[in-house]
Coordinates of C-alpha atoms in Angstrom, one line a residue:
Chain A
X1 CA 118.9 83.6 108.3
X2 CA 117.9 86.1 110.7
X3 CA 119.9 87.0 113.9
X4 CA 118.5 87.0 117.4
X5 CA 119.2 88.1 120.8
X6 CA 120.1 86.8 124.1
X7 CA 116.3 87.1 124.9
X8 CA 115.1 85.2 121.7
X9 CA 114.1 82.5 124.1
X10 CA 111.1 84.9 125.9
X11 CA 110.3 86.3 122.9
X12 CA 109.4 83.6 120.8
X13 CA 106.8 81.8 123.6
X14 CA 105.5 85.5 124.5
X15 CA 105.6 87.7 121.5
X16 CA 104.6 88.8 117.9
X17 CA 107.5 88.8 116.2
X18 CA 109.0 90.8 113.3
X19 CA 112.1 91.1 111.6
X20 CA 114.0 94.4 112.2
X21 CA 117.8 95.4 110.9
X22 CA 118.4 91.9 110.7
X23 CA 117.6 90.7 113.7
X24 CA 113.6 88.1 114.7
X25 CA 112.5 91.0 117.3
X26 CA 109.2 91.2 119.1
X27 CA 106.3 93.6 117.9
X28 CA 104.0 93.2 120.7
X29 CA 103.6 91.0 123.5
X30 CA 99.6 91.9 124.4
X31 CA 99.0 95.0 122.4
X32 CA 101.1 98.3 121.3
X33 CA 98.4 100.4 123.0
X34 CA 98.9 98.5 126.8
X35 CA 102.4 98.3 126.3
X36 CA 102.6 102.1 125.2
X37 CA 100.4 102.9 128.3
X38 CA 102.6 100.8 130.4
X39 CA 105.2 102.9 129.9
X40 CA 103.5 106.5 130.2
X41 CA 101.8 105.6 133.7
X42 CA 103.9 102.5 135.0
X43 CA 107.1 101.0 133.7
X44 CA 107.7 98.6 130.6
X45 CA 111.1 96.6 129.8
X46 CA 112.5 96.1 126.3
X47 CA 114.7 93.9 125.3
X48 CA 117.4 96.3 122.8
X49 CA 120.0 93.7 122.8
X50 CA 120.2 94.3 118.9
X51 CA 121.7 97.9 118.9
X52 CA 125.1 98.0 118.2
X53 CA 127.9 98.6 120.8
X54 CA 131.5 99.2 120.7
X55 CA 133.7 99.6 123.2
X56 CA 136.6 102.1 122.5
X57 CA 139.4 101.6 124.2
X58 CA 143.0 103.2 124.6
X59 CA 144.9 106.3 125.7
X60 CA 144.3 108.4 123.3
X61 CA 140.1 107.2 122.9
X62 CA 138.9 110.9 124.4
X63 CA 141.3 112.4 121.3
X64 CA 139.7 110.3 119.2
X65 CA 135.9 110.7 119.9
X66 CA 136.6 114.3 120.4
X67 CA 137.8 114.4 116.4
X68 CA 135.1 112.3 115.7
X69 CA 131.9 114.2 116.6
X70 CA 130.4 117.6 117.1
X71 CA 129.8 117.1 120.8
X72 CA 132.4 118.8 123.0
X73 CA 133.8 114.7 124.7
X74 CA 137.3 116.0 126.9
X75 CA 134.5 118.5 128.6
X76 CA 132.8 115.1 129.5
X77 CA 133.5 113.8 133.3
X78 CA 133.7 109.9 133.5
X79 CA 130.1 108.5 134.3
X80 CA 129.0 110.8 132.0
X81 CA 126.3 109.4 128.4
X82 CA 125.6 112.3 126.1
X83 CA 123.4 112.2 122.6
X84 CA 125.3 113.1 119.4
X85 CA 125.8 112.3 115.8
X86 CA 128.6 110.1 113.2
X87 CA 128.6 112.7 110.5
X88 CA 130.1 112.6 107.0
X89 CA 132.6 115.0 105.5
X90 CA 129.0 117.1 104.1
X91 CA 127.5 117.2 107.3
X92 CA 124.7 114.3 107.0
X93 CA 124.3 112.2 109.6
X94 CA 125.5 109.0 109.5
X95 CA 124.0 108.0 112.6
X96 CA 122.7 109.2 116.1
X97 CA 124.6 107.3 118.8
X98 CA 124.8 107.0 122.7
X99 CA 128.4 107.5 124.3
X100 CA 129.4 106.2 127.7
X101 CA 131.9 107.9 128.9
X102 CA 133.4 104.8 131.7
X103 CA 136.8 106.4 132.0
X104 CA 139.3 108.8 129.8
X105 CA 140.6 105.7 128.3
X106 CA 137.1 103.7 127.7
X107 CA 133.8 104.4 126.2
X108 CA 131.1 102.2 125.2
X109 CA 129.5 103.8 122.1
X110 CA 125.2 102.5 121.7
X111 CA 124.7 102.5 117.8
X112 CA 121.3 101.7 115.7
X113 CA 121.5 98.0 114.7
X114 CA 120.7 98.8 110.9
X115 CA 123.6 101.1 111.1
X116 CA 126.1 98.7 113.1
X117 CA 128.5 98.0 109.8
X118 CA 128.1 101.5 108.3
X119 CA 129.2 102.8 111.9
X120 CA 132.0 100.4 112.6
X121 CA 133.4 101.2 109.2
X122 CA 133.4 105.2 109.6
X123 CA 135.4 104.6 113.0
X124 CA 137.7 102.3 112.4
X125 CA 138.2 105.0 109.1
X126 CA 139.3 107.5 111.1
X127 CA 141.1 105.5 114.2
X128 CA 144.6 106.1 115.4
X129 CA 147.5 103.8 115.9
X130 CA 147.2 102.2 119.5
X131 CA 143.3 102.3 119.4
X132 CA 141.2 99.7 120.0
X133 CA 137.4 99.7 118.4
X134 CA 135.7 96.4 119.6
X135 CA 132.4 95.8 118.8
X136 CA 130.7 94.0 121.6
X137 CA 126.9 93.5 120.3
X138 CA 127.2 89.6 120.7
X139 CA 128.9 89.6 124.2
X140 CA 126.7 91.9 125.7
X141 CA 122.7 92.2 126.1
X142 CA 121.0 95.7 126.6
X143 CA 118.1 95.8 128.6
X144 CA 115.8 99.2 128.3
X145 CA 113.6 99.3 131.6
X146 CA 111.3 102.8 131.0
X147 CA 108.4 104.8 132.9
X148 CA 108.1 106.4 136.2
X149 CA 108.3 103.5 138.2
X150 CA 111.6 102.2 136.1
X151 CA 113.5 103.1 139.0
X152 CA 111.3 100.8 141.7
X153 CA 111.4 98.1 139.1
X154 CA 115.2 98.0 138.6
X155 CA 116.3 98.8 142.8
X156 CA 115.3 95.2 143.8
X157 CA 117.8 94.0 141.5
X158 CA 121.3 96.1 142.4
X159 CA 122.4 97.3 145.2
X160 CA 123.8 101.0 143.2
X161 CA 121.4 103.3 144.7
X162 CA 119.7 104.6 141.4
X163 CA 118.3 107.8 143.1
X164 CA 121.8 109.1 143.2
X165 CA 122.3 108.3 139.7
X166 CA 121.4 111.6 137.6
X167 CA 119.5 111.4 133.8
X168 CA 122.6 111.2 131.8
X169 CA 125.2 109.2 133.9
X170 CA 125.9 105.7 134.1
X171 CA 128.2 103.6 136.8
X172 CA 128.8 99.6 136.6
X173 CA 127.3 97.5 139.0
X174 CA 125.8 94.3 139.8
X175 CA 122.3 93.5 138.5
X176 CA 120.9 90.3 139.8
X177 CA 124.3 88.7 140.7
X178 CA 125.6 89.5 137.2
X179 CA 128.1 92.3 136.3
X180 CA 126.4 95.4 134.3
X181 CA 126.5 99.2 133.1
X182 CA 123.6 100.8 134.2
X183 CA 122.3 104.1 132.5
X184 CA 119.6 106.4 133.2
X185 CA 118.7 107.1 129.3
X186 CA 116.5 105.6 127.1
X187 CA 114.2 106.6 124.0
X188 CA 110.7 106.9 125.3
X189 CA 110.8 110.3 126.6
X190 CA 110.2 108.7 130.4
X191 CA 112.7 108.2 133.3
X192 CA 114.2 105.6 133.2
X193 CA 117.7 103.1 132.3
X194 CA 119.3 101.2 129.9
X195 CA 121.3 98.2 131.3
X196 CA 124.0 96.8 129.6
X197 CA 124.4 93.1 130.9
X198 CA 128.2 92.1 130.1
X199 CA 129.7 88.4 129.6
X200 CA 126.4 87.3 127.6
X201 CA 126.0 85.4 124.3
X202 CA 123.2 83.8 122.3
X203 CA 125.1 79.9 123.5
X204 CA 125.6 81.8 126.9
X205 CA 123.5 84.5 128.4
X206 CA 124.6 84.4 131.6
X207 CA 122.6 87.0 133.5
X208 CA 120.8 89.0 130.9
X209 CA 118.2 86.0 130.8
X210 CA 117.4 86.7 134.5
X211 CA 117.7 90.5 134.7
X212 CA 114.9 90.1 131.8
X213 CA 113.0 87.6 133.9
X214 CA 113.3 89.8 137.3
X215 CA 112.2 93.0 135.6
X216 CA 108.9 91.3 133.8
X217 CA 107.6 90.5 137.4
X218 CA 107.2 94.2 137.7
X219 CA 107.7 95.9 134.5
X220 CA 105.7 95.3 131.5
X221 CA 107.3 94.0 128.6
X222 CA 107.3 95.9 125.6
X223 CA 107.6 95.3 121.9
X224 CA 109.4 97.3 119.0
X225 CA 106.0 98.9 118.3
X226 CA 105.5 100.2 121.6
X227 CA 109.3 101.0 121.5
X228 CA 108.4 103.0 118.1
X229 CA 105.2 105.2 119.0
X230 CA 106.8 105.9 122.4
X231 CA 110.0 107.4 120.8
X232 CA 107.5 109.3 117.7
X233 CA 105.4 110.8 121.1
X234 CA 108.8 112.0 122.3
X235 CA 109.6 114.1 119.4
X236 CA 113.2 111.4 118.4
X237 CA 113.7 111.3 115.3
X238 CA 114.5 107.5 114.4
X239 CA 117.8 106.9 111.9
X240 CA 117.0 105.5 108.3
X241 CA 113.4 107.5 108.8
X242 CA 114.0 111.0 109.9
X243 CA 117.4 111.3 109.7
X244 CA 119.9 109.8 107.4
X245 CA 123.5 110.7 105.3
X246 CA 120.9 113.0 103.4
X247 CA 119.7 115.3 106.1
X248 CA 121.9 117.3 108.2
X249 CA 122.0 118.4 112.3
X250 CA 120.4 121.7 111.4
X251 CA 117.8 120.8 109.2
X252 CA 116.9 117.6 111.8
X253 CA 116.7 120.0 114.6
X254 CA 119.7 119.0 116.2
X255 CA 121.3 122.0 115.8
X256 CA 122.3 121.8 119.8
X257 CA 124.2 118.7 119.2
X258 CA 126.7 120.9 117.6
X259 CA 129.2 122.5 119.8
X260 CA 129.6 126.2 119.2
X261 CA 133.2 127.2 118.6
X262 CA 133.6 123.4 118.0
X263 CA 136.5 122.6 115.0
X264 CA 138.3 120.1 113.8
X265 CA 135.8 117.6 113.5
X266 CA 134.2 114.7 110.9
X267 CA 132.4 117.3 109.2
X268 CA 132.8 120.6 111.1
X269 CA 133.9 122.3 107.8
X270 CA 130.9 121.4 106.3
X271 CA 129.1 122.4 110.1
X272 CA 130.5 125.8 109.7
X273 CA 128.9 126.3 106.0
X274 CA 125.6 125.2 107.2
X275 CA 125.4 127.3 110.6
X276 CA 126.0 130.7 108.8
X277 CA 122.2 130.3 107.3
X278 CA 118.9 129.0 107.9
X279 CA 118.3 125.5 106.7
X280 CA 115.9 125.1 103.8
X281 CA 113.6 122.7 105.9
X282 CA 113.5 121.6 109.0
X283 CA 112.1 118.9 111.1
X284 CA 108.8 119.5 113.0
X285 CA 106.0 117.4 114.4
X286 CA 102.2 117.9 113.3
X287 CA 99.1 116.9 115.2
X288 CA 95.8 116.2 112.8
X289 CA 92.5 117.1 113.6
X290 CA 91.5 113.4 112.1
X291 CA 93.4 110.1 110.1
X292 CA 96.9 108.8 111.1
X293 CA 99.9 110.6 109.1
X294 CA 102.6 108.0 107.6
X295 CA 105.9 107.7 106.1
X296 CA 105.6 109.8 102.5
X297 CA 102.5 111.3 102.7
X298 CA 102.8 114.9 101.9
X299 CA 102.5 118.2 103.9
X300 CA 100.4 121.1 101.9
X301 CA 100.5 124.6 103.1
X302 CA 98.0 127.8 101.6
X303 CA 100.0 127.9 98.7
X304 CA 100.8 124.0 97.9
X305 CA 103.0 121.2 98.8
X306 CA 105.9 122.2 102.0
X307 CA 106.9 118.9 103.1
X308 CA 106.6 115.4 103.8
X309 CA 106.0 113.2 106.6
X310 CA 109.1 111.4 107.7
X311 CA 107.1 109.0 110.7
X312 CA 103.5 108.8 111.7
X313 CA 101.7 107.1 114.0
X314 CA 98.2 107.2 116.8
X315 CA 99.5 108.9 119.6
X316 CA 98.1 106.8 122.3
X317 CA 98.1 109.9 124.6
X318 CA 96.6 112.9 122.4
X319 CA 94.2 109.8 120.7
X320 CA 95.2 111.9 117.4
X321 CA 97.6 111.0 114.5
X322 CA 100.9 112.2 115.0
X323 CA 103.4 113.2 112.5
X324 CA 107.3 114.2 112.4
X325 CA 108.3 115.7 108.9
X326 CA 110.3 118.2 106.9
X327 CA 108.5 121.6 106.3
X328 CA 110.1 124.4 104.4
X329 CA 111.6 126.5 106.5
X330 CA 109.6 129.6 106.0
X331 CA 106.2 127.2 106.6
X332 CA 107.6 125.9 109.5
X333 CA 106.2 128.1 112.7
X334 CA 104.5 125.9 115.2
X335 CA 101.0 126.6 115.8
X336 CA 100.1 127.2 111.7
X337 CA 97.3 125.0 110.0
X338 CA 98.5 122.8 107.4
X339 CA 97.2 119.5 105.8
X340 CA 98.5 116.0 105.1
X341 CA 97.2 114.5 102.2
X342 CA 96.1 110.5 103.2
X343 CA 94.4 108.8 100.5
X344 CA 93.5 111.8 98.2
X345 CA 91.8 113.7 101.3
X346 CA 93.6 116.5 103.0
X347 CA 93.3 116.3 106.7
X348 CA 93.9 119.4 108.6
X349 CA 96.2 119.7 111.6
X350 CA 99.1 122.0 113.5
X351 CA 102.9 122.6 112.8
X352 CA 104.4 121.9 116.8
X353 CA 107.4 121.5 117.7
X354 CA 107.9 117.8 120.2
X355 CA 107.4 116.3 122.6
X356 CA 103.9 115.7 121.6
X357 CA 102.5 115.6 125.0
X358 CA 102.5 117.6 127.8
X359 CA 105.7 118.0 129.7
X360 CA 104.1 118.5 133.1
X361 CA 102.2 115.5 132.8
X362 CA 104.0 112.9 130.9
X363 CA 108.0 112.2 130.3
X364 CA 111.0 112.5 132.7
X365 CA 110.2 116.2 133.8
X366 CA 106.5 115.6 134.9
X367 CA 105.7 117.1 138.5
X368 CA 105.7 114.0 140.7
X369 CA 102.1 113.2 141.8
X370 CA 100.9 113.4 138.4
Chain B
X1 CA 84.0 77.5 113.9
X2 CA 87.5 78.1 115.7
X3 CA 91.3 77.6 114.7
X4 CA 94.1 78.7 117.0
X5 CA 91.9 80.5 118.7
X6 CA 90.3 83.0 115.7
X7 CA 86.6 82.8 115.8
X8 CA 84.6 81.9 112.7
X9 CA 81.0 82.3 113.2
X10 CA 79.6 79.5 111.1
X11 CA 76.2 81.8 110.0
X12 CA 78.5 84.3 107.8
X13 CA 80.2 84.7 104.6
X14 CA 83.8 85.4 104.2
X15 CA 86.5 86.7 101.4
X16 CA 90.0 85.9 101.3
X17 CA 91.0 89.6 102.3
X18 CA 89.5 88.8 105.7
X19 CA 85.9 90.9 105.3
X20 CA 82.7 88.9 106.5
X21 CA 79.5 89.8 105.5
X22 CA 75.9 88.5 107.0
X23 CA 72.8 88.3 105.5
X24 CA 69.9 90.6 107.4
X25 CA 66.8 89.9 105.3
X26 CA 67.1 92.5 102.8
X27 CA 70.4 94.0 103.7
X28 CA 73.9 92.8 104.3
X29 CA 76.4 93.9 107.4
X30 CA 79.6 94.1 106.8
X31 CA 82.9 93.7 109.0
X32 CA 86.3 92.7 109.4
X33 CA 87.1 88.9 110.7
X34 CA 88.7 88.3 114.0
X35 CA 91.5 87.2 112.2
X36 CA 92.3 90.6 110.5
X37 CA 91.8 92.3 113.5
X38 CA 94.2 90.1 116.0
X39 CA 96.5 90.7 113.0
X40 CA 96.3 94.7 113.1
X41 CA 96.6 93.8 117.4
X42 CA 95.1 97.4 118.9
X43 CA 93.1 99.1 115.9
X44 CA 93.1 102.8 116.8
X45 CA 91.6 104.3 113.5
X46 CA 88.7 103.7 110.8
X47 CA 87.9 105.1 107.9
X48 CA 84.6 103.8 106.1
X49 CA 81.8 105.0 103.2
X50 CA 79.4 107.2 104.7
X51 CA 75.3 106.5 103.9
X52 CA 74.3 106.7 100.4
X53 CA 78.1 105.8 98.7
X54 CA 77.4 102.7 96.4
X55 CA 80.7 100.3 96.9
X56 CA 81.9 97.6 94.6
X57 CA 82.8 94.1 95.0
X58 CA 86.0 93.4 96.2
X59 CA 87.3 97.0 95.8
X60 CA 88.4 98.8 98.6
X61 CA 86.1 100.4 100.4
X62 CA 87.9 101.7 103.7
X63 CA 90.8 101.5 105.9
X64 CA 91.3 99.9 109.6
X65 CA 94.6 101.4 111.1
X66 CA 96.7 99.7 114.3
X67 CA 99.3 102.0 115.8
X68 CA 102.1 101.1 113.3
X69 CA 99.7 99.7 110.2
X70 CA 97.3 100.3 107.4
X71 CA 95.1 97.7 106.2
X72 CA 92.5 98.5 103.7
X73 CA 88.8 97.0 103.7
X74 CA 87.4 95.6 100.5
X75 CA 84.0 95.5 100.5
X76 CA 82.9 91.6 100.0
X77 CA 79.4 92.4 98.0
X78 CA 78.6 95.3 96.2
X79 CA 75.8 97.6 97.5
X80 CA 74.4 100.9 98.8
X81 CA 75.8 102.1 102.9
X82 CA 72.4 102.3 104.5
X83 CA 73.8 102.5 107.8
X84 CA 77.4 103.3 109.3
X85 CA 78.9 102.8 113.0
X86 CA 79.0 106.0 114.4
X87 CA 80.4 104.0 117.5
X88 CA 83.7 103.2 115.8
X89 CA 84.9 107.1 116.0
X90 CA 84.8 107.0 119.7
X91 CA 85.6 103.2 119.9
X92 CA 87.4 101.6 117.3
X93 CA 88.9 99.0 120.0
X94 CA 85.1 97.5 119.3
X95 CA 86.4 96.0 116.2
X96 CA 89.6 94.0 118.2
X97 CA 86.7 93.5 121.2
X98 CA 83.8 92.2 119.3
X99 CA 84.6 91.8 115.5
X100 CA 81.5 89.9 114.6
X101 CA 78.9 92.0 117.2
X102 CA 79.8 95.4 118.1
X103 CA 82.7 96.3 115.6
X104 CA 80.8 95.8 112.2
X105 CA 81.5 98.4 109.4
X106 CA 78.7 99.5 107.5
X107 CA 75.1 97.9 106.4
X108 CA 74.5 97.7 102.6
X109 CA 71.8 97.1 100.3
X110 CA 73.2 94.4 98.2
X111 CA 72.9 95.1 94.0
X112 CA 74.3 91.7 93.0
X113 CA 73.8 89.4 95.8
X114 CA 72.5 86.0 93.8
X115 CA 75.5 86.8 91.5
X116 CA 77.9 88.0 93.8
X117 CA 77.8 85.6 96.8
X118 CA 78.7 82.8 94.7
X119 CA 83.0 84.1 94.9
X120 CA 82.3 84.0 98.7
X121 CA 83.2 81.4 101.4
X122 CA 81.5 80.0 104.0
X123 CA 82.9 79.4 107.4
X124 CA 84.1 76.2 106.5
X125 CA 86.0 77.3 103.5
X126 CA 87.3 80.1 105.3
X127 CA 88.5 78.2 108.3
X128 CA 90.3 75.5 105.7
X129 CA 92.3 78.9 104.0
X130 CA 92.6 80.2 107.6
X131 CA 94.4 76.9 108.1
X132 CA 96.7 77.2 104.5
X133 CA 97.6 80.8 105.8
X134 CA 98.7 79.5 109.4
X135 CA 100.8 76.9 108.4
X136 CA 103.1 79.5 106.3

């Protein structure tokens, strides 16, 4: 029996659905390509009720993070969300993860669904006496609201003035007459928030059913394949694809996730071993001259097979196939020809390091006007 | 024909792997149904036999590719490509726009028709397993 979300309602009158970690998701509403388009030049809403969150809680939660990943967390100010990884004691990742910092004593902690259990385990592992690790995926919804005009699209419904909220810092506040975190992050490359809609189950949704309904009057609603191709344009890796307990921060090109100086750790003895050398691989993107790179397909270089393709997809905005993938490191400078090998052909195409697009056109840096 | 809402011209033949093919005096056109193509929902990529590649009976012959999938084409009769659609490269979205019209595959001439058309459906047949599909 699959799981659903808060949302499930919308979805199933509106959407293609799919199954994904678990949980009946939408694929598309219209198409991948509008909704993917929506985003870039407008603003699109996604329902990503089904990633995990936890909310750590107690005095000694900053102690605790802080032993728990490579990112530097007491350095952290409260209203502050940073990026970083769940590794294991050899340094792979277990997961890439969102942390809210609300307060010293509170964090909300924004996990991949697939890796909800796997997560909850490796924390509750390594938790202290007087710490409490609550997972709050059922009471909450998480609403993803993405593109240049996010911001218009999501000021009608609060009264937190959202141009004094900086990428990378969340406050609580009311959305639509329902209590919420708001955060300007999300995994489309764009500007743009992820609102977390408290006090809502699947028997009572409370306000995450109308923040939804409020947002699709002027946001378009997306799908998990828009959700996917937008974050492969970006240059994120996705965990279970790119990244997994087999790969490590280096190799992934996550290398700035790592603190420098940073000890005592999950896995920092391990992080000290693998920063004195280069990695073997590492992850790049590739752009092809022609055909659409995908999962497996391998990477050849003058002298034979370098890598595979981790993710591939049509990038709606180069209309080329798009690749991220593992290279040697030694065949892994941006700008050199290789080949991906679809179907017996090898189709040429160009080591490049994301985002895929231009950064003064598309994404959260673009110059305004553009 | 129609069924929830996937055309099914009644003047063609089908296969169960969702290829059409139409009779043009001495040739056949061949294409994907409107069914496969509101399936793939935005195709962004096709790969078919160029002019003078002989294909076989239900082997594949080709991909169509959405954003996120692969779906390979297997060519309904066997024949010889005497004509591709250039248009495709620049516009694959013809084959969600106009399936049946504008976003045909290739043009064959047939080597086995009388033999070969018999393992075909017509529209009826292929709305009925349209309709078997659907209801899974």
């Amino acid at each position: 029996m699959l799981k659903t979300t808060q949302l499930f309602g919308y979805h199933s009158t509106h959407a293609k659905l799919t199954e994904f970690a678990g949980y009946e998701m939408p694929l598309w509403y219209t198409t991948t390509m509008a909704e993917h388009m929506a985003v870039r030049n407008a603003s699109g809403v996604f329902d990503v009720s089904h990633m995990g969150r936890f909310g750590v809680e107690g005095p000694n939660a900053t102690d605790f993070l802080e032993s728990l990943v490579p990112t530097a967390v007491k350095t952290q100010p409260p209203g502050k969300v940073f990026y970083t990884l769940l590794l294991n004691s050899n340094g792979g990742i277990i997961d890439d993860v969102i942390i809210e910092k609300l307060r010293e004593d509170a964090y909300m902690v924004v996990v991949n669904a697939a890796n909800t259990k796997a997560d909850m385990d490796h924390m509750l592992a390594h938790s202290p006496e007087g710490l409490s690790v609550d997972d709050r995926t059922a009471s909450t919804a998480m609403i993803a609201v993405q593109g240049p005009g996010a911001i218009t699209s999501l000021q009608s419904l609060t009264d937190l003035d959202l141009g004094q909220l900086k990428r990378f810092r969340c406050a609580e506040a009311r959305v639509a007459g329902g209590n919420a975190l708001i955060s300007r992050t999300g995994y489309t490359g764009e500007d743009g928030f992820e609102v977390t809609v408290y006090d809502a189950t699947n028997e009572h949704p409370g306000g995450a059913v109308n923040v939804w309904e409020k947002l699709a009057e002027t946001s378009t609603p997306c799908g998990l394949g828009a959700r996917d191709s937008l974050r492969l344009e970006a240059g994120f890796p996705l965990h279970g694809a790119d990244i997994d307990q087999t790969t490590n921060p280096f190799e992934a090109d996550l290398a700035w996730v790592v603190a420098a100086g940073k000890r005592d750790f999950v896995g920092s003895d391990a992080m000290e071993a693998l920063a004195a050398q280069p990695p073997s691989r590492i992850r790049r993107g590739l752009v092809l001259d022609s055909g659409i790179p995908r999962h497996g397909f391998e990477v050849i270089g003058d002298a034979g097979p370098i890598g595979v393709v981790t993710s591939g997809t049509f990038s709606p905005i180069l209309r080329k196939g798009i690749a991220l993938c593992y290279l040697a490191y030694s065949s892994s400078e941006p700008g050199s020809r290789v080949g991906v090998t679809i179907r017996g052909d090898n189709q040429p195409g160009a080591v490049t390091r994301p985002p895929f697009y231009e950064e003064r056109s598309y994404g959260w840096k673009r110059q305004k006007g553009n | 024909m129609e069924i929830q809402g996937y055309q099914i011209p009644d003047d063609l033949m089908y296969t169960e792997e969702h290829e059409w093919a139409k009779q043009e005096g001495k040739t056949i056109r061949i294409g994907i149904t409107d069914y496969a193509a509101k399936t793939l929902n935005d195709v962004v990529y096709v790969s078919a036999p160029k002019v003078s590649v002989t294909v076989e009976q239900s082997k594949p012959m080709g991909t169509v590719e959405s954003i996120k999938a692969v779906s390979e084409v297997y060519a309904p009769l066997s024949g010889r490509v005497v004509e591709t659609n250039g248009a495709l490269d620049f516009h694959p979205e013809l084959i969600n726009k106009s399936p049946y019209v504008e976003g045909w595959l290739i043009v064959v001439e047939p080597l086995n028709l009388s033999t070969e058309r018999k393992s075909l459906l017509d529209a009826k047949a292929y709305t009925a397993y349209l309709e078997t599909l659907l209801q899974k």
